[in-house]
C-alpha positions as a Python dict, from the first residue, in 0.01 Angstrom:
ca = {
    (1, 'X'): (0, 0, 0),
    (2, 'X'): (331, 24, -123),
    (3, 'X'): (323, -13, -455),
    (4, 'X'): (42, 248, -497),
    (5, 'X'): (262, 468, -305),
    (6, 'X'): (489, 491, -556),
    (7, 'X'): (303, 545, -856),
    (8, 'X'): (397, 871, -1018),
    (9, 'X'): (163, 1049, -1269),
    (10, 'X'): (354, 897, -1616),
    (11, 'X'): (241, 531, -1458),
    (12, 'X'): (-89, 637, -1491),
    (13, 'X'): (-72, 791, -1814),
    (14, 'X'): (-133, 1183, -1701),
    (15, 'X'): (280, 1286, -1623),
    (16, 'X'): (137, 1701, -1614),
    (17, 'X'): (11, 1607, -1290),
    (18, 'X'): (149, 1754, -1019),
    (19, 'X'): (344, 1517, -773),
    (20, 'X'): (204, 1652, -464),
    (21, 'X'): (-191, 1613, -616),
    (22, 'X'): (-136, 1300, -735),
    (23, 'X'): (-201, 1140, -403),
    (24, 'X'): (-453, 1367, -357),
    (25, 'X'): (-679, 1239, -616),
    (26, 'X'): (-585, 867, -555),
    (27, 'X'): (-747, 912, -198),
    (28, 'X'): (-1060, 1108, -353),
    (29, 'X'): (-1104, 776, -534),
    (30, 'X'): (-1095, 568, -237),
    (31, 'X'): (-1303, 776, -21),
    (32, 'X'): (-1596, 692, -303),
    (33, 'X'): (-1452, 352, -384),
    (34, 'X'): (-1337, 203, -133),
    (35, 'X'): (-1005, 131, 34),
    (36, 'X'): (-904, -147, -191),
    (37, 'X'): (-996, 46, -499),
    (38, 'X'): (-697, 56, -700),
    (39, 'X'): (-613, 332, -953),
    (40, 'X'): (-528, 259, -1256),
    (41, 'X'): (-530, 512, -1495),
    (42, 'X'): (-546, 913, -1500),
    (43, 'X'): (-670, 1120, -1843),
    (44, 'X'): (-769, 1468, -1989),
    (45, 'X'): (-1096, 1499, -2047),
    (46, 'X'): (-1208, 1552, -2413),
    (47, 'X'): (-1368, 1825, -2563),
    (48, 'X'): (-1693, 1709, -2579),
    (49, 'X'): (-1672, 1609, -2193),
    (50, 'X'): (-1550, 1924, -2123),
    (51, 'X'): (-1828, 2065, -2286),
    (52, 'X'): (-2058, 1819, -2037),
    (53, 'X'): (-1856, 1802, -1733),
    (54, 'X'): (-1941, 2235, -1717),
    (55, 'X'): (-2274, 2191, -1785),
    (56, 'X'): (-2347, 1932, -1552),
    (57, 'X'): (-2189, 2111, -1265),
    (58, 'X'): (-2442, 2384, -1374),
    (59, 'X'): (-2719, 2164, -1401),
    (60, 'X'): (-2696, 1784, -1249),
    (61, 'X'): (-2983, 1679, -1431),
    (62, 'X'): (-2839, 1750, -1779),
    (63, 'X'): (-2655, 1458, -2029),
    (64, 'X'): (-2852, 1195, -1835),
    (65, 'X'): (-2961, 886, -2032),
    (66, 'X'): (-3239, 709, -1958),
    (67, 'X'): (-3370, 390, -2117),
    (68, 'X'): (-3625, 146, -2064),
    (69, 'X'): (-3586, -240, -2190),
    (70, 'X'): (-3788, -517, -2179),
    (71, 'X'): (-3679, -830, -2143),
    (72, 'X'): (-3833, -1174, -2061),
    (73, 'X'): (-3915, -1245, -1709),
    (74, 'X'): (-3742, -1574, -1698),
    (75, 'X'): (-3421, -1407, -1740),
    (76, 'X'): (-3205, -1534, -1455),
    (77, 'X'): (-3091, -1238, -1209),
    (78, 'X'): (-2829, -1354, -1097),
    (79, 'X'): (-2622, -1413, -1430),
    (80, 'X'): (-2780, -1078, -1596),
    (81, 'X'): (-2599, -875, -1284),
    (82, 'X'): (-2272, -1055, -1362),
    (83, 'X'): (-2289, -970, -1761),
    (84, 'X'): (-2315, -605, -1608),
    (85, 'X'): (-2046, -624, -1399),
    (86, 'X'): (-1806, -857, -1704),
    (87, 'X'): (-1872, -569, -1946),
    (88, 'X'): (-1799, -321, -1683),
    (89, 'X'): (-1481, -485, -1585),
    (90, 'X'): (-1430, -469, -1984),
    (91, 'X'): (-1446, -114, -2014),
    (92, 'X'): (-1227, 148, -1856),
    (93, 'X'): (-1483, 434, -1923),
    (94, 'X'): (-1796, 261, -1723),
    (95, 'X'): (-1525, 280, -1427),
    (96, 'X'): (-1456, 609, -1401),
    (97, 'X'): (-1522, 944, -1214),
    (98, 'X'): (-1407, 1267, -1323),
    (99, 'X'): (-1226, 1496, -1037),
    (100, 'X'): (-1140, 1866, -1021),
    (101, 'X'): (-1124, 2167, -803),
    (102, 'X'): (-734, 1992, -664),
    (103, 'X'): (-395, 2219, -599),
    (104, 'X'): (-218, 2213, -941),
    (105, 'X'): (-498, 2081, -1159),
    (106, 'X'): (-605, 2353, -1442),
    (107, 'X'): (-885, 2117, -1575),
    (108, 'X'): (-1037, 1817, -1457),
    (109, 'X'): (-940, 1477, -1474),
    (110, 'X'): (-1084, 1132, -1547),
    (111, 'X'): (-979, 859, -1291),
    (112, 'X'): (-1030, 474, -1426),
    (113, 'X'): (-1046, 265, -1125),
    (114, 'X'): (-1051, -96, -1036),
    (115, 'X'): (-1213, -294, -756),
    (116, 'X'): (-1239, -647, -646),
    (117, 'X'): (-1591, -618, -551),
    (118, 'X'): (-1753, -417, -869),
    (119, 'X'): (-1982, -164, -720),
    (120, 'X'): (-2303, -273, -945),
    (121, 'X'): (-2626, -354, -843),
    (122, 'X'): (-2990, -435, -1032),
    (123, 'X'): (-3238, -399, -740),
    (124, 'X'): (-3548, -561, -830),
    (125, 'X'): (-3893, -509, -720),
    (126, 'X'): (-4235, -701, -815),
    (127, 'X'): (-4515, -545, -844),
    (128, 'X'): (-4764, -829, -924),
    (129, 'X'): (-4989, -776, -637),
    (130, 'X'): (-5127, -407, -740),
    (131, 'X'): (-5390, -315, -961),
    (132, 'X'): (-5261, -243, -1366),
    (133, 'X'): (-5401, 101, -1211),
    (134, 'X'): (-5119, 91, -927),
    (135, 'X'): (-4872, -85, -1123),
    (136, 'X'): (-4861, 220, -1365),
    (137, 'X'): (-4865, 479, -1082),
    (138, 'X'): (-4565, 283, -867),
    (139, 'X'): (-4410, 302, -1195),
    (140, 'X'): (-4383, 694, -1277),
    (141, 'X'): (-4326, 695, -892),
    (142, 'X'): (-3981, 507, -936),
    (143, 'X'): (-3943, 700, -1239),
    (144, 'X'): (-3975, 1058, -1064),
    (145, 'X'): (-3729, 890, -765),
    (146, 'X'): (-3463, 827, -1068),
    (147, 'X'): (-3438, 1146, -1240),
    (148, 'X'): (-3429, 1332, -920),
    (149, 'X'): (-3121, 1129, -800),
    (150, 'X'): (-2844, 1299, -991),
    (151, 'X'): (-2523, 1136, -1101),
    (152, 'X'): (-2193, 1280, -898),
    (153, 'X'): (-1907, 1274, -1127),
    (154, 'X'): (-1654, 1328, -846),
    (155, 'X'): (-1759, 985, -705),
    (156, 'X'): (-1975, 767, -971),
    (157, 'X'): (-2084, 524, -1052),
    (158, 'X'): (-2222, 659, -1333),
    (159, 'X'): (-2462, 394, -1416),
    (160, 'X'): (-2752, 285, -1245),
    (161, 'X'): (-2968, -53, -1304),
    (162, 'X'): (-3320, -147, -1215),
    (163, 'X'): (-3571, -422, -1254),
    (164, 'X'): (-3947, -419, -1205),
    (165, 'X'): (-4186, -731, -1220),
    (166, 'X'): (-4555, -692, -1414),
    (167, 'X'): (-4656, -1008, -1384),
    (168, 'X'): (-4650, -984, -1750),
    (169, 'X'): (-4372, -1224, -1938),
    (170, 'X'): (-4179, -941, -1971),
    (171, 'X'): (-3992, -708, -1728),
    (172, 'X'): (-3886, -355, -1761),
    (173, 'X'): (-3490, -332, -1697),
    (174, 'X'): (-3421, 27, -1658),
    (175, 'X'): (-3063, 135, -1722),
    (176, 'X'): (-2942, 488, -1610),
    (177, 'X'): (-2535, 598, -1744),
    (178, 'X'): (-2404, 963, -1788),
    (179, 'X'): (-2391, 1089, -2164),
    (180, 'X'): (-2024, 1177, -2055),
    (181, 'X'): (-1956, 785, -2052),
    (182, 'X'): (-2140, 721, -2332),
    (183, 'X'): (-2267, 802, -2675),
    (184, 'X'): (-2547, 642, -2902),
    (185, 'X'): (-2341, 470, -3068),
    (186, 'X'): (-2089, 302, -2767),
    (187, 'X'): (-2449, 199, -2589),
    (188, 'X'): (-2566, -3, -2922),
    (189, 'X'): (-2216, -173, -2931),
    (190, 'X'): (-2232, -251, -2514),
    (191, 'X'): (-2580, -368, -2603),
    (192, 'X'): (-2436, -607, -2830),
    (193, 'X'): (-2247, -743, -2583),
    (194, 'X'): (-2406, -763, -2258),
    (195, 'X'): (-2643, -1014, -2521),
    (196, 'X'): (-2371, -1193, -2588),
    (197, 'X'): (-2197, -1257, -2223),
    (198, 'X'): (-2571, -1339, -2090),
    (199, 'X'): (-2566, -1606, -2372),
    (200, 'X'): (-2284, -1752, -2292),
    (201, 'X'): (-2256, -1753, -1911),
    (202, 'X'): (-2634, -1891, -1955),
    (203, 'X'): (-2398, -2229, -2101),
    (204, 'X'): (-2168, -2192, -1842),
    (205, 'X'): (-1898, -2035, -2086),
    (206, 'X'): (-1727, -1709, -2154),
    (207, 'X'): (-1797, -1480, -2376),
    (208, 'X'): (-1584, -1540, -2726),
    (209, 'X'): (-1545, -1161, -2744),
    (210, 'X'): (-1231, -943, -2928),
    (211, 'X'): (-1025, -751, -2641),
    (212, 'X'): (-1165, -356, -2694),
    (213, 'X'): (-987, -76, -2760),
    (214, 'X'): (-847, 105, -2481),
    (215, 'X'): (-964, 441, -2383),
    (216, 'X'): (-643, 574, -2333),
    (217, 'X'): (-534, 502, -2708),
    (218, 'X'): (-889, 749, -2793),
    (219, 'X'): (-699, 1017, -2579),
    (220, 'X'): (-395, 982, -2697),
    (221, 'X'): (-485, 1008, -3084),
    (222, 'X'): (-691, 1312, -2936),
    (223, 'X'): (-349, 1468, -2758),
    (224, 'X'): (-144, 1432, -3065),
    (225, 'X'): (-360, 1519, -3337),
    (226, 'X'): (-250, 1821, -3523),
    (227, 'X'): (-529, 2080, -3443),
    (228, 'X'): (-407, 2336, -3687),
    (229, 'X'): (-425, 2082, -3964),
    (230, 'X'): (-782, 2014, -3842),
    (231, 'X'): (-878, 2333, -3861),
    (232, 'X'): (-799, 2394, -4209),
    (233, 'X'): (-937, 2050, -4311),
    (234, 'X'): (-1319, 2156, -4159),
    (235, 'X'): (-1279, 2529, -4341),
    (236, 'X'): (-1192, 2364, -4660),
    (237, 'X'): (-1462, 2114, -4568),
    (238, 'X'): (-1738, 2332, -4471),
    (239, 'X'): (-1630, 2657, -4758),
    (240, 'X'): (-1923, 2561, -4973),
    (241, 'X'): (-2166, 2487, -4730),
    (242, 'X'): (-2493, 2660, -4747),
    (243, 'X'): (-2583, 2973, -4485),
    (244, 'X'): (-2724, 2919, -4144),
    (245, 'X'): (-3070, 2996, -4151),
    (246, 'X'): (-3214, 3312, -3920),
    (247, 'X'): (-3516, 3147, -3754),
    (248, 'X'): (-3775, 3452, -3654),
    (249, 'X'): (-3783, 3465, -3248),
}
C-alpha cells in the first residue's frame, strides 16, 4: 500500500540499507507472510546469531530446541493457542525471519513482522485408541517427523507447537523455536508468562503484565557499545585466569 511504499530504511530502524533492497526484502517477507504482513522493523544480527545463522545454513538441524511439557488434559485448546499467539504478538523476536544473499546487503538481516492473522498453530492429535505399546511408537514417530522438518530462517516461523492425547490426565505439549530466537533464560521468562495469560484469559481477563523491553533497544546498546573498551575490560578480567587445559586426543 502506500504507506509501506514509502518507508525508507531509518523508519525501520536499519538506515545502512540500501534504498533499492529495501523493497526487496519487504516483498521476501510477504511472499512467506502473506500479503497483508506488514513490516515493521529491520536489525543487524548479533554476534552470537551470526555465529548461528552460519552454522545453520551449514547444518539446518543445528541450534534447534526441543522441549516436551506436560500439562493437564483439561486445559482448554482453544484459549492455550491464543496465550501463544498474545505472547507472540508481545515479542518482536518470536516474529521474525532473518534474510540475506540481497544486492547491497554485506550481512544478513532480521525482519520483525506483523500480521492480522498470527501464523500459529497447536495441531492436536489423540491417541487414546492404541495400545501403551503403539502410543509410545506413534510417539518417537512424530518425534522423528519433527526433527527432520528443519526451521527456514528466510521465511519462519521459527516456532512450532504440538499436542498429543494419552488418555492419561496429562498431555504432552511439544514446543519447537530456533536457539537464534531464544536462549535458556528468555524461554523460562516466556514460560512465565504464557502461565500467566492462560490464567487470566481462563477468567475472561487480560493478562496484568509490564510492557517488555524492545528488541531493538538490545541492538542498539549492542551498536553503540564501545568494543575497544570491552576488550580491555575481558583482558583485565580474564589476566589471572588459570590455563586451558590440553585434553589427550
Amino acid at each position: 500500500d502506500k504507506r509501506e511504499r514509502e518507508l525508507t530504511a531509518s523508519d525501520l530502524g536499519y538506515p545502512g540499507i540500501p534504498v533499492d533492497t529495501l523493497p526487496q526484502l519487504i516483498s521476501k517477507v510477504k511472499e512467506s507472510q502473506g500479503d497483508d504482513c506488514q513490516v515493521t522493523a529491520l536489525y543487524p544480527l548479533t554476534g552470537m546469531q551470526k555465529k548461528m545463522y552460519h552454522e545453520t545454513s551449514q547444518n539446518s538441524e543445528m541450534y534447534r530446541i526441543f522441549n516436551v511439557f506436560e500439562i493437564p488434559s483439561w486445559t482448554d485448546r482453544h484459549i492455550l493457542l491464543e496465550s501463544f499467539r498474545l505472547l507472540k504478538n508481545r515479542y518482536d523476536i518470536l516474529r521474525t525471519v532473518f534474510l540475506a544473499d540481497f544486492e547491497g546487503l554485506t550481512q544478513p538481516v532480521q525482519a520483525v513482522y506483523q500480521q492480522s492473522q498470527p501464523d500459529l498453530s497447536i495441531p492436536y492429535e489423540d491417541i487414546t485408541h492404541l495400545t501403551p505399546s503403539e502410543q509410545k511408537q506413534r510417539i518417537e514417530q512424530l518425534k522423528q517427523e519433527e526433527f527432520a522438518n528443519a526451521f527456514d530462517l528466510s521465511s519462519g516461523p521459527l516456532m512450532r507447537l504440538r499436542r498429543i492425547h494419552t488418555g492419561k490426565r496429562m498431555d504432552q505439549l511439544w514446543w519447537t523455536i530456533h536457539h537464534i530466537v531464544i536462549d535458556g533464560w528468555c524461554q523460562g521468562i516466556i514460560l512465565h508468562e504464557l502461565t500467566e495469560i492462560y490464567n487470566a484469559r481462563a477468567l475472561g481477563e487480560l493478562p496484568p503484565l509490564e510492557s517488555p523491553i524492545a528488541y531493538r533497544s538490545y541492538i542498539d546498546w549492542l551498536v553503540e557499545k564501545n568494543r575497544e573498551e570491552t576488550l580491555q575490560y575481558w583482558k583485565k578480567y580474564l589476566l589471572h585466569s588459570p590455563p586451558v587445559s590440553s585434553l589427550a586426543s
